Every structure is written in C-alpha cells, then in structure tokens.
C-alpha positions in Angstrom: 16.3 -68.3 -57.3 14.7 -68.2 -61.1 11.6 -68.6 -62.3 8.9 -71.6 -60.8 7.6 -73.1 -63.6 4.4 -73.4 -62.2 0.6 -73.3 -62.5 -0.3 -70.0 -61.6 -2.1 -69.9 -58.4 -5.5 -68.5 -59.1 -6.9 -65.8 -56.0 -9.4 -67.2 -53.7 -11.9 -65.5 -51.5 -11.2 -68.0 -48.8 -8.9 -67.8 -46.0 -6.4 -70.3 -45.9 -7.2 -72.8 -42.5 -3.5 -72.8 -41.4 -2.8 -69.0 -41.9 -1.6 -67.6 -38.8 -2.4 -63.5 -38.9 -0.3 -62.4 -36.0 -1.6 -59.1 -34.0 -0.4 -56.5 -32.1 -1.9 -58.2 -28.9 0.1 -61.5 -29.5 3.2 -61.4 -27.7 6.2 -61.2 -29.5 9.4 -63.0 -28.5 12.5 -60.8 -27.8 15.1 -63.4 -29.2 17.2 -62.7 -32.2 15.9 -65.3 -34.7 18.1 -67.5 -36.2 18.7 -66.8 -40.4 16.4 -68.9 -42.5 18.7 -71.3 -45.0 16.7 -70.2 -47.9 15.9 -66.5 -47.3 17.1 -63.8 -45.8 14.5 -62.3 -43.8 16.7 -61.7 -40.7 19.8 -59.3 -41.5 19.7 -56.7 -38.9 18.7 -53.5 -39.9 21.6 -51.0 -40.6 22.9 -49.4 -37.4 20.2 -49.2 -35.4 21.8 -48.4 -32.0 22.7 -44.8 -33.7 19.4 -43.9 -34.2 16.9 -44.1 -31.1 13.7 -43.5 -33.2 15.1 -46.6 -35.5 12.1 -48.9 -36.1 14.9 -51.4 -35.4 15.0 -50.4 -31.7 11.0 -50.3 -31.3 9.2 -52.8 -29.5 6.2 -52.7 -31.9 6.3 -55.7 -34.4 5.3 -53.6 -37.5 6.3 -50.2 -39.3 5.9 -47.7 -36.5 2.6 -45.7 -36.4 0.8 -48.3 -38.2 -1.8 -50.3 -36.0 -3.1 -53.6 -37.8 -5.7 -55.5 -36.4 -7.4 -58.6 -36.8 -8.9 -59.8 -38.9 -6.3 -58.6 -41.4 -6.9 -59.3 -45.0 -5.2 -60.8 -47.2 -3.8 -63.9 -44.8 0.0 -63.6 -44.2 1.8 -64.8 -47.2 5.0 -65.8 -45.0 4.4 -69.4 -44.4 3.6 -69.7 -48.3 6.5 -68.0 -48.9 8.8 -70.8 -46.8 6.9 -73.6 -48.1 7.8 -72.4 -51.8 11.3 -71.9 -51.3 11.6 -75.2 -49.6 10.1 -76.9 -52.4 12.4 -74.9 -54.8 15.3 -75.8 -53.2 14.2 -80.0 -52.5 14.2 -79.3 -48.6 10.6 -79.8 -48.0 9.9 -82.2 -44.9 7.3 -84.8 -45.1 5.0 -83.0 -42.6 5.3 -79.3 -44.6 2.4 -78.3 -46.7 3.3 -78.4 -50.3 2.8 -75.5 -52.8 0.2 -76.4 -55.5 3.0 -76.0 -58.2 3.5 -78.9 -61.0 5.2 -81.8 -59.7 8.9 -82.2 -59.6 11.0 -85.1 -60.4 14.1 -85.1 -58.3 15.2 -88.6 -59.6 17.7 -89.0 -62.4 18.4 -85.0 -62.7 20.9 -84.3 -65.4 23.6 -81.6 -63.8 25.7 -81.4 -66.7 26.1 -77.5 -67.9 28.6 -78.2 -70.7 30.6 -75.7 -69.4 34.6 -76.5 -69.4 36.0 -78.7 -66.8 39.4 -77.1 -66.7 39.1 -74.9 -64.1 41.8 -76.1 -61.7 44.4 -75.9 -65.2 43.1 -72.0 -65.3 42.9 -70.8 -61.7 44.3 -71.3 -58.3 41.5 -71.3 -55.5 42.2 -68.7 -52.7 40.5 -67.7 -49.6 36.6 -67.5 -48.9 35.4 -63.6 -49.4 31.8 -64.5 -49.1 29.0 -66.6 -48.8 25.3 -66.9 -49.6 22.5 -69.2 -49.4 23.5 -71.5 -52.4 27.1 -71.5 -52.1 30.0 -69.2 -51.7 32.5 -67.1 -53.3 36.5 -67.2 -53.2 39.3 -65.1 -54.6 41.4 -67.1 -57.2 44.1 -66.1 -59.4 44.6 -67.0 -62.7 47.5 -69.2 -63.9 48.0 -68.9 -67.8 46.9 -67.1 -70.7 46.7 -63.4 -71.0 45.2 -62.9 -67.7 48.1 -64.7 -65.7 48.1 -63.5 -62.3 45.0 -61.7 -62.5 42.8 -61.7 -59.3 39.2 -63.1 -59.7 36.1 -63.8 -57.8 35.0 -67.3 -58.1 31.3 -68.3 -57.2 31.3 -72.0 -56.3 27.5 -73.7 -56.5 27.7 -76.9 -55.2 25.8 -79.2 -57.4 25.0 -81.6 -54.1 22.6 -78.5 -53.6 20.6 -78.8 -56.8 18.4 -81.1 -55.8 15.4 -79.9 -58.2 15.2 -79.2 -62.0 14.4 -75.6 -61.1 17.6 -75.0 -59.2 19.6 -76.3 -62.0 17.5 -74.3 -64.3 18.5 -70.8 -62.2 22.4 -72.0 -62.3 22.0 -71.9 -66.0 20.0 -69.0 -66.5 22.5 -66.5 -64.3 25.4 -67.5 -66.1 23.3 -67.1 -69.4 22.4 -63.6 -68.2 25.4 -62.7 -67.0 27.2 -63.8 -69.9 25.2 -61.7 -72.1 25.0 -58.4 -70.1 28.5 -58.0 -69.2 30.1 -55.1 -70.2 28.0 -52.2 -68.5 30.2 -50.4 -66.1 28.1 -50.9 -63.1 27.8 -54.4 -63.6 30.2 -57.2 -62.2 32.3 -58.6 -65.0 31.9 -62.3 -66.0 34.7 -64.2 -67.5 33.8 -67.8 -67.7 31.8 -70.5 -66.1 33.3 -74.5 -65.2 32.2 -77.1 -63.7 33.4 -80.8 -62.3 31.6 -83.2 -60.8 31.1 -81.5 -57.7 30.3 -78.0 -58.3 29.8 -75.4 -60.8 32.3 -72.4 -61.0 31.5 -68.8 -62.1 34.2 -66.7 -62.6 34.0 -62.7 -62.7 35.5 -59.8 -61.6 37.1 -59.4 -58.3 35.6 -56.4 -56.5 37.6 -55.3 -53.3 35.9 -52.3 -52.3 33.1 -54.4 -50.1 29.3 -54.2 -50.4 27.4 -50.8 -50.1 26.0 -51.9 -46.9 29.1 -51.8 -45.3 29.8 -48.4 -46.6 26.6 -46.9 -45.5 27.9 -48.3 -41.9 31.3 -47.0 -42.2 29.5 -43.5 -42.7 27.6 -43.4 -39.6 24.5 -45.3 -40.7 23.4 -43.1 -43.6 24.7 -41.0 -47.1 24.4 -37.2 -47.4 21.8 -36.1 -50.5 24.7 -35.5 -52.8 26.7 -38.7 -52.2 23.4 -41.0 -52.3 23.0 -39.3 -55.7 25.9 -40.7 -57.0 25.0 -44.1 -55.8 21.7 -43.9 -57.1 22.5 -42.8 -60.7 24.7 -45.8 -61.0 22.0 -48.2 -59.7 19.7 -47.0 -62.0 21.9 -47.0 -64.6 22.4 -50.5 -64.6 19.0 -51.5 -63.8 17.7 -49.6 -66.7 20.1 -51.4 -69.1 19.0 -54.8 -67.6 15.1 -53.9 -68.1 15.6 -52.9 -71.5 17.1 -56.3 -72.4 14.0 -58.2 -70.6 16.1 -59.2 -67.4 14.2 -57.9 -63.8 17.0 -58.9 -61.0 14.5 -59.7 -58.4 17.2 -59.0 -55.4 18.2 -55.7 -55.3 19.7 -54.6 -52.0 22.9 -52.9 -50.4 24.5 -56.5 -49.8 24.2 -57.0 -53.8 26.3 -53.9 -54.8 29.9 -54.0 -54.5 32.8 -51.2 -54.7 35.7 -52.0 -57.1 38.1 -50.6 -54.8 38.2 -48.9 -51.4 38.5 -45.5 -52.7 35.7 -43.0 -51.7 34.9 -42.5 -55.8 34.7 -46.3 -56.8 32.3 -47.5 -59.1 29.6 -49.8 -58.0 28.9 -52.7 -59.6 25.8 -55.0 -59.4 26.1 -58.8 -58.7 24.1 -61.8 -57.5 21.9 -62.7 -60.5 21.0 -65.8 -59.1 17.2 -64.5 -58.6 17.3 -62.8 -61.9 15.0 -63.8 -64.5 13.4 -62.9 -68.3 10.2 -61.0 -68.6 8.5 -59.2 -71.9 7.2 -56.1 -71.7 3.7 -57.4 -70.7 4.7 -60.2 -68.9 3.8 -60.9 -65.5 5.8 -63.2 -63.2 4.3 -65.1 -60.2 7.0 -66.9 -58.4 8.1 -65.4 -54.5 11.5 -64.3 -54.9 13.7 -61.7 -53.2 14.9 -60.6 -49.9 11.9 -59.6 -47.4 12.8 -56.1 -46.4 13.2 -55.3 -50.2 10.3 -57.2 -51.8 7.6 -55.1 -53.5 4.0 -55.7 -52.7 3.4 -57.3 -56.1 5.8 -59.9 -55.6 3.7 -60.9 -52.4 0.4 -60.5 -54.8 2.4 -63.1 -57.6 2.1 -60.6 -60.3 4.8 -58.4 -61.1 7.4 -57.6 -63.6 10.1 -55.2 -63.7 8.5 -52.5 -61.3 9.4 -54.6 -58.8 13.0 -53.6 -58.9 12.3 -50.1 -59.0 10.6 -50.8 -55.5 13.6 -52.2 -54.1 15.7 -49.3 -55.2 13.4 -47.0 -53.0 14.1 -48.9 -50.3 17.9 -48.4 -51.0 17.2 -44.9 -51.4 15.2 -44.8 -48.3 18.3 -46.6 -46.3 20.6 -44.3 -47.9 19.3 -41.3 -46.8 18.0 -41.9 -43.4 20.0 -45.1 -42.1 16.7 -47.2 -41.1 14.2 -49.5 -43.3 11.3 -48.3 -44.5 9.2 -51.5 -43.5 10.3 -53.5 -40.4 9.5 -55.9 -38.3 10.4 -58.6 -35.9 8.8 -61.4 -37.8 8.4 -62.3 -41.9 5.0 -61.8 -41.4 4.8 -58.5 -39.9 7.6 -57.2 -42.6 5.1 -58.5 -45.2 2.0 -56.9 -43.4 4.2 -53.4 -43.2 5.1 -53.9 -47.2 1.5 -54.6 -47.9 -0.3 -51.7 -45.6 1.7 -49.9 -44.2 3.5 -46.3 -45.8 7.1 -45.4 -45.0 7.5 -42.5 -42.6 8.9 -39.3 -43.7 8.0 -37.3 -40.4 11.2 -38.7 -38.3 14.6 -37.0 -38.7 16.5 -36.5 -41.1 13.7 -36.4 -43.3 12.3 -32.7 -42.2 15.5 -31.1 -43.2 15.6 -33.2 -46.4 14.7 -31.4 -50.0 11.3 -31.8 -51.5 12.5 -33.6 -54.4 14.9 -36.4 -52.4 11.3 -36.9 -50.7 9.3 -36.8 -53.7 11.8 -39.5 -55.3 11.4 -42.2 -52.8 8.1 -41.6 -52.5 7.6 -42.2 -56.3 9.8 -45.5 -56.1 7.7 -46.8 -52.8 4.2 -46.3 -54.6 2.1 -49.6 -53.9 0.4 -49.2 -57.1 3.6 -50.5 -59.5 2.1 -48.4 -62.9 2.5 -45.1 -60.8 6.3 -45.6 -60.0 9.0 -44.1 -62.0 11.0 -46.6 -64.4 15.0 -46.5 -64.0 15.3 -44.2 -67.3 12.8 -42.0 -66.1 14.5 -41.5 -63.1 17.6 -41.1 -64.6 18.8 -37.5 -66.1 20.3 -36.3 -68.8 21.2 -32.4 -69.5 20.2 -30.9 -72.8 23.0 -30.0 -75.0 21.9 -28.4 -78.2 22.4 -30.1 -81.5 19.2 -30.7 -84.0 17.1 -32.1 -81.1 14.8 -28.7 -81.0 13.0 -29.5 -84.5 11.4 -32.4 -82.9 9.3 -30.0 -80.9 6.0 -28.4 -81.8 6.4 -24.6 -82.7 4.3 -23.7 -79.8 3.8 -26.7 -77.4 1.8 -26.2 -74.4 2.9 -26.6 -71.1 2.5 -25.1 -67.8 4.7 -22.4 -66.6 7.1 -22.8 -63.9 5.2 -26.3 -63.5 2.4 -24.8 -61.7 -1.0 -24.6 -63.0 -2.1 -20.8 -63.3 -5.5 -21.1 -63.2 -7.3 -21.8 -66.5 -4.9 -19.4 -68.6 -2.8 -21.1 -70.8 0.8 -20.3 -71.8 2.4 -20.8 -75.2 6.0 -20.3 -75.4 7.9 -20.4 -78.8 10.6 -23.1 -79.4 13.6 -21.1 -78.1 12.6 -20.3 -74.9 11.6 -24.1 -74.3 15.3 -25.0 -75.1 16.4 -22.2 -72.9 14.3 -23.2 -69.8 16.0 -24.2 -67.0 13.4 -26.8 -66.7 14.7 -28.5 -69.7 16.1 -31.7 -68.5 14.9 -35.2 -68.4 14.1 -37.5 -65.5 13.4 -36.7 -61.5 15.0 -33.2 -60.5 16.7 -34.6 -57.3 19.2 -36.1 -59.6 19.6 -33.2 -61.6 23.0 -32.1 -61.0 24.4 -35.5 -63.0 25.6 -34.9 -66.4 27.4 -38.0 -67.5 24.6 -40.2 -67.5 23.4 -42.0 -70.9 19.8 -42.4 -70.8 18.5 -45.9 -72.4 15.3 -46.5 -74.3 12.4 -47.5 -72.1 10.8 -50.3 -72.7 7.6 -48.8 -71.3 7.3 -46.8 -73.9 6.5 -49.8 -76.5 3.4 -50.7 -74.3 2.2 -47.3 -74.2 2.1 -47.0 -77.8 0.9 -50.2 -78.5 -2.2 -49.2 -76.5 -2.2 -46.1 -77.9 -2.6 -46.9 -81.6 -5.2 -49.5 -80.7 -7.0 -47.0 -79.2 -10.5 -45.4 -80.3 -10.0 -41.9 -82.3 -12.0 -40.4 -79.2 -9.2 -41.8 -76.5 -6.5 -40.7 -78.9 -8.1 -37.0 -79.1 -7.8 -37.3 -75.0 -4.6 -38.2 -74.6 -3.5 -35.7 -77.1 -5.0 -33.1 -75.1 -3.2 -34.4 -71.9 0.2 -34.4 -73.5 -0.4 -30.9 -74.0 -0.6 -30.4 -70.3 3.1 -31.6 -69.5 5.6 -29.6 -68.2 8.9 -29.0 -69.9 10.5 -31.6 -67.6 8.1 -34.1 -68.7 8.2 -33.5 -72.6 11.9 -33.6 -72.5 11.9 -37.3 -70.7 9.8 -38.1 -74.2 11.8 -36.2 -76.4 14.8 -38.1 -75.8 12.9 -41.6 -76.2 11.7 -40.0 -79.2 15.2 -39.3 -80.3 16.3 -43.0 -79.7 14.1 -44.2 -82.1 15.6 -42.2 -84.7 13.1 -39.7 -86.3 13.8 -38.7 -89.9 14.8 -35.5 -90.9 11.1 -34.5 -91.3 10.7 -35.5 -87.6 8.7 -38.6 -87.8 9.0 -42.0 -86.8 7.3 -45.2 -88.3 6.4 -48.4 -86.1 9.3 -49.8 -88.1 11.9 -47.4 -86.2 10.5 -49.5 -82.7 12.3 -52.4 -84.3 15.0 -51.2 -86.4 16.2 -48.1 -83.9 14.9 -49.3 -81.0 16.1 -52.8 -80.0 18.2 -54.2 -82.8 21.1 -51.5 -81.8 20.8 -52.3 -78.0 20.2 -56.1 -78.6 22.0 -59.0 -77.0 21.2 -62.5 -76.2 19.1 -61.7 -73.0 16.8 -59.6 -75.2 16.2 -62.5 -77.5 15.8 -65.2 -74.6 13.9 -62.8 -73.0 11.1 -62.4 -76.0 11.7 -59.0 -75.7 13.0 -58.9 -79.3 9.6 -60.4 -80.5 7.4 -58.0 -78.3 9.2 -55.2 -80.3 8.8 -57.1 -83.6 5.1 -57.1 -82.8 4.6 -53.6 -82.1 6.7 -52.6 -85.4 4.4 -54.9 -87.4 1.4 -52.7 -86.0 -0.2 -51.1 -89.5 -0.2 -47.1 -88.5 0.6 -43.7 -89.8 4.3 -42.2 -89.0 4.3 -40.4 -85.6 5.3 -37.0 -85.1 6.6 -35.7 -81.6 3.6 -34.2 -80.8 1.5 -37.3 -81.3 4.3 -39.6 -80.0 3.9 -37.8 -76.6 0.3 -38.1 -76.7 1.0 -42.0 -77.5 4.0 -42.5 -74.6 2.4 -40.4 -72.1 1.6 -42.5 -68.9 -1.6 -41.8 -67.2 -1.0 -43.6 -64.3 2.3 -42.4 -63.6 0.5 -38.6 -63.6 -2.1 -39.8 -61.5 0.6 -40.3 -59.0 1.7 -37.0 -58.9 0.2 -34.1 -56.8 -0.4 -32.2 -59.7 -2.9 -34.8 -61.2 -6.0 -33.0 -61.1 -4.1 -29.9 -62.5 -2.8 -31.7 -65.1 -6.6 -33.3 -65.8 -8.3 -30.2 -65.8 -6.1 -28.3 -68.0 -6.3 -31.1 -70.6 -10.3 -31.0 -70.5 -10.1 -27.5 -71.1 -8.1 -28.3 -74.3 -10.5 -31.1 -75.2 -13.4 -29.0 -74.8 -12.0 -26.6 -77.3 -10.9 -29.0 -79.8 -12.0 -32.8 -79.1 -15.2 -32.8 -77.5 -18.1 -33.2 -79.4 -22.2 -34.4 -78.8 -22.0 -38.3 -78.3 -24.8 -40.8 -77.7 -24.1 -43.4 -75.4 -24.8 -45.9 -78.0 -21.8 -44.4 -80.3 -19.5 -44.0 -76.9 -20.0 -47.8 -76.3 -19.1 -48.7 -79.7 -16.2 -46.1 -79.4 -14.9 -47.8 -76.2 -15.2 -51.5 -77.5 -17.9 -52.3 -75.3 -19.8 -55.6 -76.2 -23.4 -56.4 -75.9 -23.2 -58.2 -72.3 -22.1 -54.6 -70.9 -25.2 -52.6 -69.3 -24.2 -49.4 -71.3 -26.9 -47.1 -70.1 -25.2 -48.1 -66.5 -22.0 -47.6 -67.0 -21.9 -45.2 -69.0 -24.8 -42.5 -67.8 -22.2 -40.3 -65.9 -19.8 -39.9 -68.7 -22.2 -37.8 -70.6 -23.2 -34.2 -70.0 -27.3 -34.1 -69.6 -27.3 -30.4 -70.9 -25.3 -30.9 -74.2 -24.4 -34.3 -74.7 -20.8 -34.1 -74.6 -18.2 -35.8 -72.8 -18.5 -34.7 -68.9 -14.9 -34.2 -67.0 -15.3 -37.6 -65.3 -15.8 -39.5 -68.7 -12.8 -37.8 -69.7 -10.8 -39.0 -67.0 -12.1 -42.5 -67.3 -11.5 -42.5 -70.9 -7.9 -41.4 -70.4 -7.4 -44.9 -68.7 -6.7 -48.3 -70.5 -9.7 -50.7 -71.3 -8.9 -52.8 -68.0 -10.0 -49.7 -66.4 -12.9 -49.1 -68.3 -13.9 -53.0 -68.0 -13.7 -52.7 -64.2 -15.9 -50.2 -64.3 -18.4 -52.0 -66.3 -18.0 -54.7 -64.2 -19.5 -53.3 -61.2 -22.2 -51.5 -63.0 -23.0 -55.2 -64.1 -22.7 -56.2 -60.3 -25.1 -53.3 -59.1 -27.8 -54.5 -62.4 -27.5 -58.1 -60.9 -25.5 -59.1 -64.0 -23.8 -62.9 -63.5 -21.1 -61.9 -66.0 -17.6 -62.2 -64.4 -14.7 -59.8 -64.2 -13.0 -61.8 -66.7 -16.0 -62.2 -69.0 -16.5 -58.2 -68.8 -12.5 -57.4 -69.7 -13.1 -60.0 -72.5 -16.0 -57.9 -73.7 -13.7 -54.9 -74.0 -11.7 -55.0 -77.5 -8.1 -54.3 -77.0 
C-alpha cells in the first residue's frame, strides 16, 4: 500500500546473481498456485472455459504467439517485487533477501490516527461482504443521527497488520484521499473513519450490485461494444478526476469497481484506494504496487506516474471486449515478461469482428511507451453544443480533410465549416456516442505548455507548424482545454489563467497534498505573453502521442511543408546548437550534421522531426554521438548540458 519512502534504486547493468529467468524449455507445474498473502497474482482468468482460444487454456506460460529466449534482459522482477512487498508489510523472513530501501524501525510504532473512537456507538456491524489483502469489509447499519437505519459498508483494517511505518502511513493516506475526493458520482462515497485499540474502521457507501468482474462473468465473459462504452466512460470520468487532483489509484481492475445495485443501468463506483498515492505532473514514483495482470511496464521499471492507471484501464477494456486478459502466464515472472515484452493479440475472435475504433482505443492505452498513451481526459468525449466557443478558433485553421492526407494539397476551411463538421467532437471516436460527460482539465497540458514557453523560438515555430496539421477532432480537444482555462473576451489566456481558472476552481485537499497546486503556481508564475488559441495548440500538442498514431508520418510531412513556407531559414550549426541550449561538452558538428541540408543550409526533415521533441531526446542523441566520438561524458551529464 502507498508510497515506499526509500532511496531510488539505481539501474545496474549487471544481472543479479539470484535472478531466475524462466524459459519456455523449463517445465511448468500444472497445479494451481495458491494466492499470495500480499499480492493478488493468482486470480483466475475470467471464464476461460468458455473460450477455447483463451490464454488461460493454453499450456504456454506466456502470452500466446510470443516466444522468449534465454538470456532475457532485463531479469525477472518477480522475486524483487515479492521481497519488496514482504518488507513493506513486515513479513520478511530471516533468510529472504532484502530490498535496498531505507531501514525501517518497527519498534514503538504510533498507531494512533486521531480518528473518533465511537464506532460501536454509531454503527452496528453486520456480516462480512468481502476480504482483501490488508483487511475485510462488512455491512453495517447506522444507529443514530440523520442517517439512522442507513446501510453502509465498513472496511476493517486490523492494527496488528500494521507492522511498519509505511503500512501505517498507507492507511492514513487512504483515508485522506477518500475524504478529499468523495463527491464524484463514480467514486464510492466516504462517510467517516473511526478507530479503537485493535482496528481502523472506514465507513463508506454500501454498493449492493457486485463487482464489475462478476458482471462480466454473468454476461458470458464479455460485454458488447455498446455496453463496454458505458462502463469505460464511467471509469475514465472518475480516473480523470483523480488525476486532476494529483492522485494515482495504482490498482485499477474489475474487482475494484462496484455497481450500486443489481440494475443493468446501475452506476459504477471506484473503490479501494489503499494503494493510491499523490503524484505531481512532473514527478515519477518508484515503488512497485498493484495487481500483476494490470501493472504497467513502467511500474516494473520503477518510474511511473498517472499513465500507469491508463495502462490498467486498457487491460480492463481488453477484458470487457474479448473476455480474456491481454497478458497471461502461469507464473508471476511469466506475467511480468509478457507485460514488458509481449504485444496483446488482436487476431483471434472476437477482435476481427469489432470496430476499428474499438481496437484503436485499446491499442492506444496499451502502448508500452507511456508518453504515447491517451490521458483520461483525452479518451473521454463531449459534443460541441454551439455557444461562444467558435470565437476561439482562428479564422482559417489548417487541418486534414476527412482525417486523411490528400497528398501535399492543403485545405483551409472557414470557421462555419469547422463548426458544422461531423468530426467536431472531443476525445477518442470510439466513445463518440456519449453526450453527458464533463471533460475535466488535463494536467498534461500544464507540462506541455511549460516545456513550450521554455523552448527556443525555432522549436516554437516547428510546433506551430505541427499544430496546423491536426484534425478537427484533435483541435476540438485542445479547444475544450483552452475553454476550461477561461480565455478573455478577446480569446486570449495569460499564464495566470493556469492557476486561477485552471486549478483553483477544481481544487480539493488532495490537490494540495499532492503539490499539484504548487506545480500550477509555478507554471502560472512564468513570464510569457498571452496565448491565443492558435499558439495554445502549438504549446499543448503532444508530439509523443502523435508519434503513436498511424498518421504520424503524414502529420510530420505536412507540418514540414508548412514550416518550409513560414519558419525555415538558413542556420549555422553553431547557431542551432545555441538555439537548442547545447553546452560546450556536446560535439555539435557530429550531433547536428544531419539536421541541416547541405544544399541551402536550412533545417532538414530529420532535423525538423528531432526539433519537435523535448530536450531529453536531443540530449540522448547528443550522448550517442558522444559515445561514437569516444567522449566520457555520461548521459546524465549530457542531459545536464542541455538547458531546459
């Protein structure tokens, strides 16, 4: 549960001596393994018996159609994860290898949370309705007050299981997060927290409709596309809300979503924030938590943010649509191998009969490069309903007609044509039939705008050209984010809008605890001119996400044509190095020789594409060039030589 307050583990090139790397040639036991007391690795695949091609029925101990050969870098993280979790919850055996975390003092732990001690006076505890890894949940009935007679759910967490300071802090943080976030229609309502000498009692809304996993099984193992959309919209809505507040759930799975009633149209509620944590937009977490089938690759690499939740949502979407998991194996190591190296299969039934939008939606969430995944806000959709939002569009904004490139012919359409376009929608087209979704502010916009205003004028010009290659749907998402920032009557926003209109209106205690508010204050304090919608598009565009789309090369080629007309000019290598902020330790003539055309001294297409990326990518290219030249400069030093 929660954040490991240990020192970050440095990456090593040496394989640990005790790392075991299973291969397909090694025998696989056929007996059903027992559940781990600390980590839910061994829950059965949803209804494997109904699907003869399900990975659950396969004798292969990895994702189907994927063969792994020895040696397999990086080594299996399974043993390290088990040891980390055992250490975290105070169950390390004397002969178990320890994780190099900061030492934990387990003597005289303070287990007083400051909660009310009147639980017995207020509630009558009923039967157990569920059991987790760190406690159990019972139904209960209120005894007094305005809620007298009301049925509630009570999560009981024994203090005897809180054997480390981290475990205690996890419980404290779970209650704080639930208290701060309660109120969203798709998040279980928190009522109060109590304690006595033996337990902590977390009183919440009682959801009587069962788990999403049970509902999947009752429908024959999978949902129809239309029904799956209803579920995904609710999941994305609550996750987008959490991410805006700086909260990452870290254990999203069908078991952690409950229906309020048995009704088919019952609302869905997210539960179990025991593993959740705070994270700033520019922060990376390093502790490995979650459920094996749903854990993102970057979590296993111990460097992740809110994008890890989006991977988990992609796994849920895959299960909803086809009834089996995208990554499956008989062992923990096999699961993690598949997550790190295998690709989910979209060749077997029922995928060939599904819409291309449904497949694209899942693929864009299960991209192993977290920077290319959709955010929760981007995945949601909202119809354009008219109003005064038209004035934020530039008079003749470039875009690709019918979402395809027409050679090198560019089409400019007047404002009225854009507003009347059937593509004038937000988010992913698979969710285009849902109209009652409120699109929240997307914190990724803050990161992108911050990087933009700190970029060189040449990169700003390149991003401006790229923004003019966007489709109407892509522009509409940015228009919605621009509107949420509260532009003035002239259609401009200042950097102060990122604080006043952006986060203060949506602020909760969770946003303060996660220091997301501090990040917004930092962005709003940057001295920069006011942004109109056209420049905002250039600032808030995600190059990495565009790279993850099949149309990326078309976007880049069109953008380069526009850049050639408006922004390209002859430039010396030394001037380009200065524009990029490359320091004297960088061999600029080696790094940048392909960036400039020899014929006229202007930026080449390769240089243009590299310029679009952030300085970390430029620094990586510089480091590779330094290795070729025999430079002893480290990658960290090379990145430090690039001014942010």
